[in-house]
Coordinates of C-alpha atoms in Angstrom, one line a residue:
Chain A
M1 CA 179.1 62.8 0.3
S2 CA 179.8 65.9 -1.4
E3 CA 177.5 66.8 -4.6
Q4 CA 179.9 65.2 -7.1
P5 CA 183.1 63.0 -6.0
T6 CA 186.2 65.2 -6.6
L7 CA 189.5 63.9 -8.2
A8 CA 190.8 63.6 -4.7
Q9 CA 188.1 61.3 -3.8
V10 CA 188.4 59.3 -6.6
A11 CA 192.2 58.8 -6.4
A12 CA 191.7 57.9 -2.8
A13 CA 189.3 55.2 -3.5
A14 CA 191.3 53.8 -6.1
G15 CA 194.6 53.9 -4.1
V16 CA 196.4 56.1 -6.3
S17 CA 197.7 59.9 -6.0
P18 CA 195.2 62.6 -7.5
A19 CA 197.9 63.2 -10.1
T20 CA 197.7 59.6 -11.6
A21 CA 194.0 59.4 -11.2
S22 CA 194.1 62.8 -13.4
R23 CA 196.3 61.2 -16.0
V24 CA 193.9 58.3 -16.2
L25 CA 190.6 60.4 -16.5
T26 CA 192.2 62.9 -19.0
G27 CA 193.9 60.1 -21.1
S28 CA 196.6 62.5 -21.7
V29 CA 199.3 60.1 -21.2
R30 CA 199.7 56.3 -21.1
V31 CA 199.2 54.7 -17.5
S32 CA 199.3 50.9 -16.9
T33 CA 196.1 49.1 -17.6
S34 CA 195.9 47.6 -14.0
T35 CA 196.2 51.4 -12.5
R36 CA 193.5 52.4 -15.2
R37 CA 191.3 49.7 -14.2
Q38 CA 191.6 50.6 -10.2
V39 CA 190.7 54.1 -11.3
Y40 CA 187.5 53.4 -13.3
E41 CA 186.5 50.9 -10.9
A42 CA 186.5 53.8 -8.3
V43 CA 184.7 56.3 -10.6
S44 CA 182.0 53.3 -11.3
R45 CA 181.4 52.5 -7.6
M46 CA 181.4 56.1 -6.5
G47 CA 179.1 57.1 -9.3
Y48 CA 176.9 53.9 -8.3
V49 CA 176.7 54.9 -4.6
R50 CA 175.8 58.5 -5.2
Q51 CA 173.0 57.4 -7.4
R52 CA 171.4 54.9 -4.8
A53 CA 171.6 57.1 -1.9
P54 CA 171.4 60.9 -3.3
R55 CA 170.0 62.3 0.1
G56 CA 170.9 65.9 0.8
S57 CA 171.9 66.9 -2.5
V58 CA 169.5 69.7 -3.0
S59 CA 171.3 71.5 -5.4
R60 CA 171.6 68.9 -7.8
N61 CA 169.2 69.1 -11.0
P62 CA 167.8 65.6 -11.1
V63 CA 168.1 64.3 -14.9
T64 CA 164.4 63.2 -15.9
G65 CA 165.5 61.1 -18.7
I66 CA 168.2 60.3 -21.1
T67 CA 168.2 60.5 -25.0
A68 CA 170.8 58.7 -26.9
V69 CA 171.3 60.4 -30.1
I70 CA 172.8 58.0 -32.7
C71 CA 174.2 60.0 -35.7
D72 CA 173.6 57.5 -38.2
H73 CA 170.8 56.1 -40.6
L74 CA 167.8 54.2 -38.7
P75 CA 168.3 50.9 -40.3
R76 CA 171.8 50.8 -38.9
L77 CA 170.7 51.1 -35.3
F78 CA 169.4 47.2 -36.0
S79 CA 172.1 45.9 -38.2
E80 CA 175.2 47.1 -36.2
P81 CA 175.6 45.0 -33.3
Y82 CA 177.6 47.9 -31.6
Y83 CA 174.3 50.0 -30.9
A84 CA 172.6 47.0 -29.5
R85 CA 175.6 46.5 -26.8
L86 CA 175.9 50.2 -26.1
L87 CA 172.1 50.8 -25.8
S88 CA 171.4 47.8 -23.9
A89 CA 174.0 48.6 -21.4
S90 CA 172.9 52.4 -21.1
G91 CA 169.4 51.6 -20.6
A92 CA 170.0 49.0 -17.8
V93 CA 171.6 52.1 -16.1
V94 CA 168.9 54.4 -17.0
A95 CA 166.2 51.8 -15.5
E96 CA 168.0 51.4 -12.6
N97 CA 167.5 55.1 -11.8
G98 CA 163.7 55.0 -12.4
T99 CA 164.0 56.8 -15.6
H100 CA 163.9 56.3 -19.5
L101 CA 166.4 55.9 -22.3
T102 CA 164.8 57.4 -25.3
I103 CA 166.6 56.7 -28.7
T104 CA 166.5 58.7 -31.7
T105 CA 168.6 58.8 -34.7
V106 CA 170.0 61.5 -37.0
N107 CA 171.3 61.6 -40.4
P108 CA 174.7 62.6 -40.8
T109 CA 173.7 65.7 -42.8
S110 CA 170.7 66.8 -40.6
S111 CA 170.7 69.9 -38.5
V112 CA 167.0 69.7 -37.4
L113 CA 167.3 69.1 -33.4
P114 CA 165.0 66.6 -32.1
T115 CA 162.7 67.4 -29.0
L116 CA 164.9 66.3 -26.3
S117 CA 164.2 65.3 -22.7
G118 CA 166.9 65.4 -20.0
A119 CA 170.5 64.8 -20.9
V120 CA 172.0 63.4 -24.4
L121 CA 174.4 60.6 -24.9
L122 CA 175.5 61.3 -28.3
V123 CA 177.0 58.5 -30.7
G124 CA 178.8 58.5 -33.8
A125 CA 179.0 62.3 -34.1
R126 CA 181.6 62.9 -37.1
E127 CA 183.4 66.0 -37.9
R128 CA 181.3 69.2 -38.8
H129 CA 177.9 67.4 -38.0
P130 CA 175.6 70.0 -37.8
L131 CA 173.4 68.7 -35.2
A132 CA 176.2 68.0 -32.9
I133 CA 177.5 71.5 -33.2
K134 CA 174.3 72.6 -32.5
L135 CA 173.9 70.5 -29.5
C136 CA 177.3 71.9 -28.2
T137 CA 175.8 75.4 -27.9
S138 CA 172.2 74.5 -26.8
G139 CA 173.0 74.4 -23.0
I140 CA 171.7 70.5 -22.9
T141 CA 173.9 68.4 -21.1
V142 CA 175.5 66.0 -23.3
R143 CA 178.3 63.4 -23.0
N144 CA 179.7 62.1 -26.3
I145 CA 180.7 58.4 -26.6
G146 CA 184.1 58.3 -27.9
R147 CA 186.5 61.4 -28.3
P148 CA 184.5 63.9 -29.8
P149 CA 185.6 65.3 -33.3
H150 CA 188.2 68.4 -32.9
D151 CA 185.4 70.7 -33.8
L152 CA 183.3 69.8 -30.6
K153 CA 183.9 70.6 -27.1
L154 CA 182.0 67.9 -25.2
P155 CA 182.3 65.8 -22.3
F156 CA 183.0 62.2 -23.3
A157 CA 183.7 58.6 -22.4
D158 CA 186.1 56.8 -24.7
V159 CA 187.8 53.3 -25.2
D160 CA 191.7 53.7 -25.7
N161 CA 191.2 53.3 -29.6
Y162 CA 194.7 54.3 -30.1
D163 CA 196.2 51.7 -27.7
G164 CA 194.1 49.0 -29.4
G165 CA 195.9 49.8 -32.6
R166 CA 199.2 49.9 -30.9
Q167 CA 198.5 46.4 -29.5
A168 CA 197.4 45.1 -33.0
A169 CA 200.9 46.3 -34.5
E170 CA 203.0 45.0 -31.5
H171 CA 201.6 41.5 -32.1
F172 CA 202.1 41.6 -36.0
L173 CA 205.9 42.8 -35.0
L174 CA 206.2 39.9 -32.4
T175 CA 205.1 37.3 -34.6
G176 CA 207.4 38.3 -37.6
R177 CA 204.9 39.9 -40.1
K178 CA 206.9 42.2 -42.4
S179 CA 204.0 43.8 -44.6
V180 CA 201.1 45.0 -42.8
A181 CA 198.3 46.6 -44.5
A182 CA 195.0 48.4 -42.6
I183 CA 191.3 48.8 -43.1
G184 CA 190.2 51.9 -41.4
G185 CA 186.9 53.3 -40.6
P186 CA 185.5 56.4 -41.8
P187 CA 188.5 59.0 -41.2
S188 CA 186.0 61.6 -39.9
L189 CA 185.3 59.6 -36.9
P190 CA 188.0 60.2 -34.1
A191 CA 187.8 56.3 -33.0
A192 CA 188.5 55.3 -36.5
R193 CA 191.3 57.5 -36.9
D194 CA 192.7 56.7 -33.4
R195 CA 192.8 52.9 -34.3
L196 CA 194.7 53.6 -37.2
D197 CA 197.1 56.0 -36.0
G198 CA 198.0 53.6 -32.9
L199 CA 198.8 50.9 -35.7
V200 CA 200.6 53.1 -38.1
K201 CA 202.7 55.2 -35.6
T202 CA 203.7 52.0 -33.8
L203 CA 205.0 50.2 -36.9
R204 CA 206.8 53.4 -38.2
E205 CA 208.5 53.4 -34.8
A206 CA 209.7 49.7 -35.5
G207 CA 211.0 51.0 -39.0
V208 CA 208.0 50.0 -40.9
A209 CA 207.7 53.1 -43.2
E210 CA 204.9 52.2 -45.1
V211 CA 201.4 50.9 -44.3
P212 CA 198.8 50.7 -47.2
V213 CA 195.4 51.8 -46.0
A214 CA 192.0 51.4 -47.5
Y215 CA 188.9 52.8 -45.9
G216 CA 185.7 51.1 -45.0
D217 CA 182.3 52.1 -43.1
F218 CA 182.5 49.1 -40.6
T219 CA 180.3 46.8 -42.5
A220 CA 181.4 43.4 -43.7
A221 CA 180.8 44.5 -47.4
S222 CA 183.2 47.6 -47.1
G223 CA 185.8 45.0 -45.6
T224 CA 185.7 42.7 -48.5
H225 CA 185.9 45.6 -50.8
A226 CA 188.8 47.3 -48.9
M227 CA 190.8 43.9 -48.8
Q228 CA 190.6 43.3 -52.7
W229 CA 191.8 47.0 -53.2
L230 CA 194.5 46.0 -50.7
L231 CA 195.4 42.8 -52.6
R232 CA 195.5 44.8 -56.0
H233 CA 197.7 47.4 -54.6
A234 CA 200.1 45.8 -52.2
P235 CA 200.0 42.0 -53.2
G236 CA 202.9 41.2 -51.0
L237 CA 201.0 42.1 -47.8
D238 CA 201.5 39.4 -45.0
A239 CA 199.0 40.9 -42.3
V240 CA 195.9 43.3 -42.1
F241 CA 194.6 45.1 -39.3
A242 CA 190.6 46.0 -39.6
A243 CA 189.2 48.7 -37.6
S244 CA 185.9 46.5 -36.9
D245 CA 185.2 42.9 -36.7
L246 CA 182.6 43.1 -39.4
M247 CA 185.2 44.5 -41.8
A248 CA 188.0 41.9 -40.6
A249 CA 185.2 39.2 -41.5
G250 CA 184.5 40.9 -45.0
A251 CA 188.3 41.0 -45.4
M252 CA 188.8 37.2 -44.8
Q253 CA 186.2 36.5 -47.1
A254 CA 188.2 38.6 -49.8
L255 CA 191.2 36.6 -48.8
R256 CA 189.7 33.1 -49.1
R257 CA 188.5 33.8 -52.6
A258 CA 191.8 35.3 -53.6
G259 CA 193.5 31.8 -52.3
R260 CA 195.3 33.5 -49.3
R261 CA 195.2 31.2 -46.1
V262 CA 194.6 32.9 -42.9
P263 CA 196.7 33.2 -40.9
A264 CA 199.7 31.1 -42.6
D265 CA 199.6 33.7 -45.8
V266 CA 197.9 36.6 -44.1
A267 CA 197.2 37.6 -40.5
V268 CA 194.2 39.2 -39.7
I269 CA 193.4 41.4 -36.3
G270 CA 189.9 43.0 -35.9
F271 CA 188.6 45.6 -33.6
D272 CA 185.5 45.2 -31.2
D273 CA 185.4 41.5 -30.1
A274 CA 181.7 41.4 -31.3
P275 CA 179.9 38.2 -31.4
V276 CA 181.1 37.6 -35.0
A277 CA 184.6 37.2 -34.0
R278 CA 184.0 33.9 -32.6
H279 CA 182.2 32.7 -35.7
T280 CA 184.8 33.4 -38.4
N281 CA 186.7 30.5 -39.6
P282 CA 189.6 30.7 -38.3
A283 CA 188.2 32.6 -35.0
L284 CA 189.1 36.4 -35.2
T285 CA 192.0 37.7 -33.2
T286 CA 190.6 41.0 -32.3
V287 CA 191.2 43.8 -30.1
R288 CA 188.5 44.2 -27.3
Q289 CA 186.8 47.1 -26.6
P290 CA 184.8 47.4 -23.5
V291 CA 181.4 48.9 -25.0
E292 CA 178.9 48.2 -22.3
E293 CA 181.5 49.4 -19.7
V294 CA 181.8 52.8 -21.6
A295 CA 178.2 52.9 -22.0
T296 CA 177.6 52.5 -18.2
I297 CA 180.1 55.0 -17.1
A298 CA 178.9 57.7 -19.5
T299 CA 175.3 57.0 -18.6
R300 CA 176.2 57.2 -14.8
L301 CA 178.1 60.4 -15.4
L302 CA 175.3 62.1 -17.1
L303 CA 173.0 61.0 -14.8
S304 CA 174.9 62.5 -11.9
G305 CA 175.5 65.6 -13.7
T306 CA 179.4 65.1 -13.4
T307 CA 181.9 66.9 -15.5
G308 CA 185.5 67.4 -15.3
I309 CA 186.0 63.4 -15.7
D310 CA 186.8 62.0 -19.4
P311 CA 187.2 58.5 -18.8
I312 CA 189.2 56.5 -21.2
L313 CA 188.7 52.8 -20.8
P314 CA 191.3 50.3 -21.8
T315 CA 191.2 48.1 -24.7
E316 CA 192.9 44.4 -24.8
L317 CA 194.2 42.3 -27.7
V318 CA 192.2 38.9 -27.5
I319 CA 194.2 36.3 -29.6
R320 CA 192.4 33.5 -31.3
D321 CA 193.5 31.9 -34.5
S322 CA 193.7 34.5 -37.0
A323 CA 196.7 36.1 -36.1
Chain B
M1 CA 141.2 68.7 -50.4
S2 CA 139.6 68.8 -47.1
E3 CA 141.5 68.6 -43.8
Q4 CA 141.0 64.9 -43.7
P5 CA 139.9 62.3 -46.4
T6 CA 136.3 61.3 -45.7
L7 CA 135.1 57.9 -46.0
A8 CA 133.3 58.8 -49.2
Q9 CA 136.5 60.0 -50.8
V10 CA 138.4 57.0 -49.9
A11 CA 135.7 54.7 -51.3
A12 CA 135.7 56.8 -54.5
A13 CA 139.3 56.6 -54.9
A14 CA 139.4 52.9 -54.4
G15 CA 136.5 52.3 -56.7
V16 CA 134.2 50.8 -54.2
S17 CA 131.1 51.9 -52.4
P18 CA 131.2 53.8 -48.8
A19 CA 129.9 50.8 -47.3
T20 CA 132.5 48.4 -48.8
A21 CA 135.2 51.0 -47.8
S22 CA 133.7 50.8 -44.3
R23 CA 133.6 47.3 -43.8
V24 CA 137.2 47.1 -44.8
L25 CA 138.4 50.0 -42.8
T26 CA 136.6 48.7 -39.6
G27 CA 137.7 45.4 -40.2
S28 CA 134.0 44.2 -39.1
V29 CA 133.6 41.4 -41.7
R30 CA 135.4 39.6 -44.2
V31 CA 136.0 41.4 -47.7
S32 CA 138.0 40.0 -50.7
T33 CA 141.8 40.4 -50.6
S34 CA 141.8 42.3 -53.8
T35 CA 139.1 44.7 -52.7
R36 CA 140.7 45.5 -49.5
R37 CA 144.0 46.1 -51.4
Q38 CA 142.2 48.7 -53.5
V39 CA 141.0 50.4 -50.4
Y40 CA 144.5 50.4 -48.5
E41 CA 146.0 51.7 -51.7
A42 CA 143.5 54.4 -51.8
V43 CA 144.2 55.2 -48.0
S44 CA 148.0 55.3 -48.7
R45 CA 147.8 57.3 -51.6
M46 CA 145.7 59.9 -50.3
G47 CA 147.5 60.3 -47.0
Y48 CA 150.6 60.7 -49.1
V49 CA 149.1 63.4 -51.4
R50 CA 147.9 65.1 -48.3
Q51 CA 151.3 65.4 -46.5
R52 CA 153.3 66.2 -49.3
A53 CA 150.7 69.4 -50.3
P54 CA 148.9 70.4 -47.0
R55 CA 148.2 73.9 -48.4
G56 CA 145.5 75.7 -46.4
S57 CA 145.1 73.3 -43.8
V58 CA 145.2 75.8 -41.1
S59 CA 143.3 74.3 -38.4
R60 CA 145.7 71.1 -38.4
N61 CA 148.2 70.7 -35.6
P62 CA 151.4 69.8 -37.3
V63 CA 153.0 66.7 -35.6
T64 CA 156.2 67.9 -34.3
G65 CA 157.4 64.2 -34.1
I66 CA 156.5 60.7 -33.5
T67 CA 157.8 58.8 -30.7
A68 CA 157.6 54.7 -30.8
V69 CA 156.7 53.6 -27.6
I70 CA 157.8 49.7 -27.6
C71 CA 156.3 47.9 -24.8
D72 CA 159.2 45.4 -24.3
H73 CA 162.5 44.9 -22.7
L74 CA 165.1 47.2 -24.4
P75 CA 167.5 44.3 -25.6
R76 CA 164.4 42.8 -27.3
L77 CA 164.5 45.9 -29.4
F78 CA 167.6 44.5 -31.0
S79 CA 166.9 40.7 -30.8
E80 CA 163.4 40.8 -32.4
P81 CA 163.6 41.5 -36.3
Y82 CA 160.0 42.4 -36.0
Y83 CA 160.8 45.8 -34.6
A84 CA 163.8 46.6 -37.0
R85 CA 161.1 46.2 -39.9
L86 CA 158.4 48.2 -38.0
L87 CA 160.7 51.1 -37.0
S88 CA 162.9 51.2 -40.1
A89 CA 159.6 51.9 -42.5
S90 CA 158.2 54.0 -39.7
G91 CA 161.4 56.2 -39.4
A92 CA 161.4 56.6 -43.3
V93 CA 158.0 58.0 -43.4
V94 CA 158.7 60.4 -40.7
A95 CA 162.2 61.5 -42.3
E96 CA 160.1 62.1 -45.5
N97 CA 157.9 64.6 -43.4
G98 CA 161.2 66.5 -42.2
T99 CA 160.4 65.4 -38.5
H100 CA 162.1 62.9 -36.1
L101 CA 161.3 59.5 -34.9
T102 CA 162.3 58.8 -31.4
I103 CA 162.0 55.0 -29.9
T104 CA 161.6 54.3 -26.4
T105 CA 161.0 50.8 -24.6
V106 CA 159.0 50.7 -21.2
N107 CA 158.7 47.4 -19.4
P108 CA 155.3 45.6 -19.3
T109 CA 154.9 46.6 -15.7
S110 CA 156.2 50.2 -15.9
S111 CA 153.5 53.1 -15.4
V112 CA 156.0 56.0 -15.6
L113 CA 155.0 57.9 -18.7
P114 CA 158.3 59.1 -20.5
T115 CA 158.5 62.5 -21.8
L116 CA 157.0 62.6 -25.1
S117 CA 157.2 64.7 -28.1
G118 CA 154.3 64.9 -30.7
A119 CA 152.4 61.7 -31.3
V120 CA 152.7 58.1 -30.1
L121 CA 153.0 54.9 -31.9
L122 CA 152.3 52.4 -29.5
V123 CA 154.0 48.9 -30.2
G124 CA 153.2 45.8 -28.2
A125 CA 151.0 46.9 -25.5
R126 CA 149.3 44.0 -23.8
E127 CA 146.0 44.0 -21.6
R128 CA 146.3 46.1 -18.4
H129 CA 149.5 47.7 -19.5
P130 CA 149.5 50.6 -17.0
L131 CA 151.5 52.6 -19.4
A132 CA 149.5 52.2 -22.2
I133 CA 145.9 52.9 -20.0
K134 CA 147.6 56.0 -18.9
L135 CA 148.6 56.8 -22.7
C136 CA 144.8 56.6 -23.5
T137 CA 143.6 59.2 -20.9
S138 CA 146.6 61.5 -21.4
G139 CA 145.1 63.6 -24.5
I140 CA 148.3 62.6 -26.6
T141 CA 147.7 61.6 -30.1
V142 CA 148.3 57.7 -30.1
R143 CA 147.8 54.7 -32.8
N144 CA 148.3 51.4 -31.7
I145 CA 150.1 48.9 -33.9
G146 CA 147.7 46.1 -33.8
R147 CA 144.1 45.9 -32.5
P148 CA 144.3 47.1 -28.9
P149 CA 143.7 45.1 -25.9
H150 CA 139.9 45.3 -25.3
D151 CA 140.8 47.6 -22.1
L152 CA 142.2 50.0 -24.2
K153 CA 140.2 52.6 -26.5
L154 CA 142.8 53.6 -29.2
P155 CA 142.8 54.1 -32.9
F156 CA 144.8 51.3 -34.6
A157 CA 146.3 50.0 -37.7
D158 CA 146.7 46.0 -37.7
V159 CA 147.2 43.1 -40.0
D160 CA 144.5 40.5 -40.6
N161 CA 145.9 38.1 -38.0
Y162 CA 142.7 36.1 -37.6
D163 CA 142.5 35.5 -41.4
G164 CA 146.4 34.2 -41.4
G165 CA 145.5 31.6 -38.6
R166 CA 142.3 30.8 -41.0
Q167 CA 144.7 30.3 -44.0
A168 CA 147.2 28.1 -42.1
A169 CA 144.0 25.8 -40.8
E170 CA 142.8 25.7 -44.4
H171 CA 146.2 24.8 -45.8
F172 CA 146.4 21.9 -43.3
L173 CA 142.9 20.7 -44.3
L174 CA 143.7 20.7 -47.8
T175 CA 146.9 18.8 -47.5
G176 CA 145.2 16.1 -45.4
R177 CA 146.6 16.8 -42.0
K178 CA 144.2 15.3 -39.4
S179 CA 145.9 16.1 -36.1
V180 CA 146.9 19.9 -35.8
A181 CA 148.5 21.6 -32.8
A182 CA 149.5 25.2 -32.1
I183 CA 152.1 27.1 -30.5
G184 CA 150.5 30.6 -29.7
G185 CA 152.2 33.8 -28.6
P186 CA 151.6 35.7 -25.4
P187 CA 147.6 35.4 -24.5
S188 CA 147.4 38.9 -23.3
L189 CA 148.4 40.1 -26.6
P190 CA 145.5 40.6 -29.1
A191 CA 147.5 39.8 -32.4
A192 CA 148.6 36.6 -30.7
R193 CA 145.2 35.7 -29.8
D194 CA 143.9 36.4 -33.1
R195 CA 146.2 34.2 -34.8
L196 CA 145.1 31.3 -32.7
D197 CA 141.3 31.9 -33.0
G198 CA 141.7 32.1 -36.8
L199 CA 143.3 28.9 -36.8
V200 CA 141.2 27.1 -34.0
K201 CA 137.7 28.2 -35.3
T202 CA 138.5 27.3 -38.9
L203 CA 139.3 23.7 -37.9
R204 CA 136.4 23.5 -35.5
E205 CA 134.0 24.3 -38.5
A206 CA 135.5 21.6 -40.3
G207 CA 134.9 19.2 -37.5
V208 CA 138.2 19.1 -35.8
A209 CA 137.0 19.1 -32.1
E210 CA 140.6 19.5 -30.0
V211 CA 143.4 21.5 -31.1
P212 CA 146.2 21.2 -28.3
V213 CA 147.8 24.6 -27.6
A214 CA 151.2 25.4 -26.0
Y215 CA 152.6 29.1 -25.4
G216 CA 155.5 30.9 -26.0
D217 CA 157.0 34.4 -26.1
F218 CA 157.7 34.6 -29.8
T219 CA 161.4 33.4 -29.4
A220 CA 163.1 30.4 -30.9
A221 CA 163.9 29.0 -27.4
S222 CA 160.0 29.4 -26.4
G223 CA 159.1 27.5 -29.7
T224 CA 161.5 24.6 -28.9
H225 CA 160.0 24.3 -25.3
A226 CA 156.5 24.3 -26.6
M227 CA 157.0 21.7 -29.2
Q228 CA 158.7 19.4 -26.8
W229 CA 155.5 19.9 -24.5
L230 CA 153.2 19.1 -27.7
L231 CA 155.1 16.2 -28.4
R232 CA 154.8 14.8 -24.9
H233 CA 151.0 15.7 -24.6
A234 CA 149.8 15.1 -28.2
P235 CA 152.3 12.6 -29.7
G236 CA 150.0 11.8 -32.7
L237 CA 150.0 15.3 -34.2
D238 CA 150.8 15.6 -37.7
A239 CA 150.8 19.3 -37.9
V240 CA 151.6 22.7 -36.0
F241 CA 151.2 26.2 -36.4
A242 CA 153.5 28.7 -34.6
A243 CA 152.3 32.2 -34.1
S244 CA 156.0 33.5 -35.1
D245 CA 158.4 32.1 -37.7
L246 CA 161.2 32.2 -34.8
M247 CA 158.7 30.0 -32.6
A248 CA 158.5 27.9 -35.8
A249 CA 162.3 27.4 -36.2
G250 CA 162.3 26.4 -32.8
A251 CA 159.7 23.9 -33.1
M252 CA 161.6 22.4 -36.2
Q253 CA 164.5 22.1 -34.0
A254 CA 162.7 20.1 -31.5
L255 CA 160.9 18.0 -33.9
R256 CA 164.3 17.3 -35.9
R257 CA 165.6 16.1 -32.3
A258 CA 162.6 13.9 -31.7
G259 CA 163.1 12.1 -35.0
R260 CA 160.0 13.6 -36.8
R261 CA 160.5 14.5 -40.5
V262 CA 159.2 18.2 -41.7
P263 CA 156.9 18.0 -43.7
A264 CA 156.7 14.0 -44.2
D265 CA 155.5 13.5 -40.5
V266 CA 154.9 16.9 -39.1
A267 CA 153.9 19.9 -41.3
V268 CA 155.0 23.4 -39.9
I269 CA 153.5 26.8 -40.9
G270 CA 154.9 29.9 -39.1
F271 CA 153.8 33.6 -39.0
D272 CA 155.8 36.5 -40.2
D273 CA 157.5 35.6 -43.1
A274 CA 160.7 37.0 -41.3
P275 CA 164.3 36.6 -43.0
V276 CA 164.6 33.4 -40.8
A277 CA 161.7 31.7 -42.8
R278 CA 163.9 31.2 -45.9
H279 CA 166.9 30.0 -43.9
T280 CA 165.3 27.0 -41.9
N281 CA 165.5 23.5 -43.3
P282 CA 163.4 23.0 -45.0
A283 CA 162.3 26.6 -46.1
L284 CA 159.1 27.5 -43.8
T285 CA 155.9 28.0 -45.2
T286 CA 154.2 30.9 -43.3
V287 CA 151.9 33.5 -43.2
R288 CA 153.3 36.9 -44.5
Q289 CA 152.4 39.9 -42.7
P290 CA 152.8 43.2 -44.3
V291 CA 154.9 44.8 -41.4
E292 CA 156.7 47.7 -43.3
E293 CA 153.1 48.5 -45.0
V294 CA 151.1 48.4 -41.6
A295 CA 154.0 50.5 -39.9
T296 CA 153.9 53.3 -42.8
I297 CA 150.0 53.5 -43.2
A298 CA 149.9 53.8 -39.1
T299 CA 152.6 56.6 -39.4
R300 CA 150.9 58.5 -42.2
L301 CA 147.6 58.4 -40.4
L302 CA 149.4 59.7 -37.2
L303 CA 151.3 62.5 -39.0
S304 CA 148.0 63.7 -40.9
G305 CA 145.9 63.6 -37.7
T306 CA 143.6 61.2 -39.4
T307 CA 141.0 59.4 -37.1
G308 CA 137.9 57.4 -37.7
I309 CA 140.0 54.8 -39.9
D310 CA 141.4 51.6 -38.3
P311 CA 143.0 49.7 -41.1
I312 CA 143.4 45.9 -41.1
L313 CA 145.8 44.9 -43.8
P314 CA 145.5 41.5 -45.6
T315 CA 147.9 38.6 -44.6
E316 CA 149.0 35.9 -47.1
L317 CA 150.0 32.5 -46.9
V318 CA 153.5 31.9 -48.5
I319 CA 153.9 28.0 -49.3
R320 CA 157.3 26.8 -49.3
D321 CA 158.7 23.2 -48.1
S322 CA 157.6 22.8 -44.6
A323 CA 153.8 22.5 -45.1

């Protein structure tokens, strides 16, 4: 097997045409979920084989380690379950390869480049993040988790956030909701924008002209606050989409306090399928994002030095009781 | 001010004799809690001043960063609240100094030295840990959190685990408990051994010849399992000390299932004063360990390159409802 799998090899392994594989891997157009899964299974499988049997690949620079650079405040590393899922999955791949995962956090305003060993898995970079910009031009091998902000040119691995928002909108439309509001994440984060865009554009295409939006920072407290704002400014709402499960849980608290029943009065859909989604009352209908899978693929692509492939993994609506 | 504060300077700042300061800092004999606090406040204060005004200290090697090396499996970094408390506190000190905290985990059997930048804060090293042994002889500046295993010669910062066990024993004795059992942590970890030693030796001095012990790994599940074992082997027990709050919470579940009331039938004391201690039913009596403070002092000593001081911070019994 050659140094890096070619697009043709990935396509052949997935049983699709190179053109289709290309569409999946660049995320440029919509492809069916099953086709997408086939292609990513092939990418994942081929990456795995190559790492376990790298015989003869002399020209390859072996990656001596991976540093996960989390663009967030250190205490959030422990309070945000997304990081635990992402880093545990990435760490398992790194350990399989006999090397180390190092984790460091950088504040959103910091431009001090930490001492880095090997390649970098960049997480949570927002627009104009000075450190992320520096990393882009540093010559260090980097892969971003999530589509990078438009000011950054970086390889990435993402989940289909836009399609997750679209699925939420379609579920609201199919269940007869008329007045949909949204709680967005930080607008400087592409993942947050994509979730909202998928929702709003799909509703607009269906003739819903206006979607009131309040913004949070992915925490439960911010979801509660945003929901209170929405209830004041759009008291007639009968559905709300939150860009994270924690914000959805916080929104449900605000709805309960306001005397609105979920889902009878207001349907709620979250995003993540985090553990909290099973523990809310009622259990949360949410868009599942494959956090572990995207971390696994991104880490394998980093370790193998593969470029030219920017996987976007499918998201999936999980229907429970809140919508 | 000179390059490093001398013992005499610390003693003078604390208002105690150099001999007393020495006893506190080496942890060799028992000193009153208030004296110990005075000395550590001086250490902490002097370290802080020196970092904020390091003028003229030309011979000092500036530490470019700190790597926290956690000797544990990566997912435990997120599930064990001790790490979140410790690393958030250490990270705050590092950030104050304009540098980075990097975090890496190494499995207990790994001997692969990760690429390290600057100084190392070593956490959770057990006896004969191959990586810890390697670090000792590497020439890298290291400070261990906790008294190091006896096979390692390393500067450290610790909490008075032995005295915590002693305080638990005294509380049991003062409240008329006759048959005390213990749930220890991993015996290869000095902190776990010290907690148990403090309990068992104090009870022995009071004439209690035998203390049944079961061991866990600091998790709630292991506490439940250990408690079940103790109930089978020492059914007459009326008190149990657990070397972590999570194990105490797990033990309380086992006691409830066995129909034993806490504290009427069995008194329970934990160790940590972790958030869970307030949420058990009844609320947990526990030995508070100053995790944030030990992390802060250890990090300051690392950043300032200070050696010859191995602080042992006092622990304190917090009496709630379970004992």
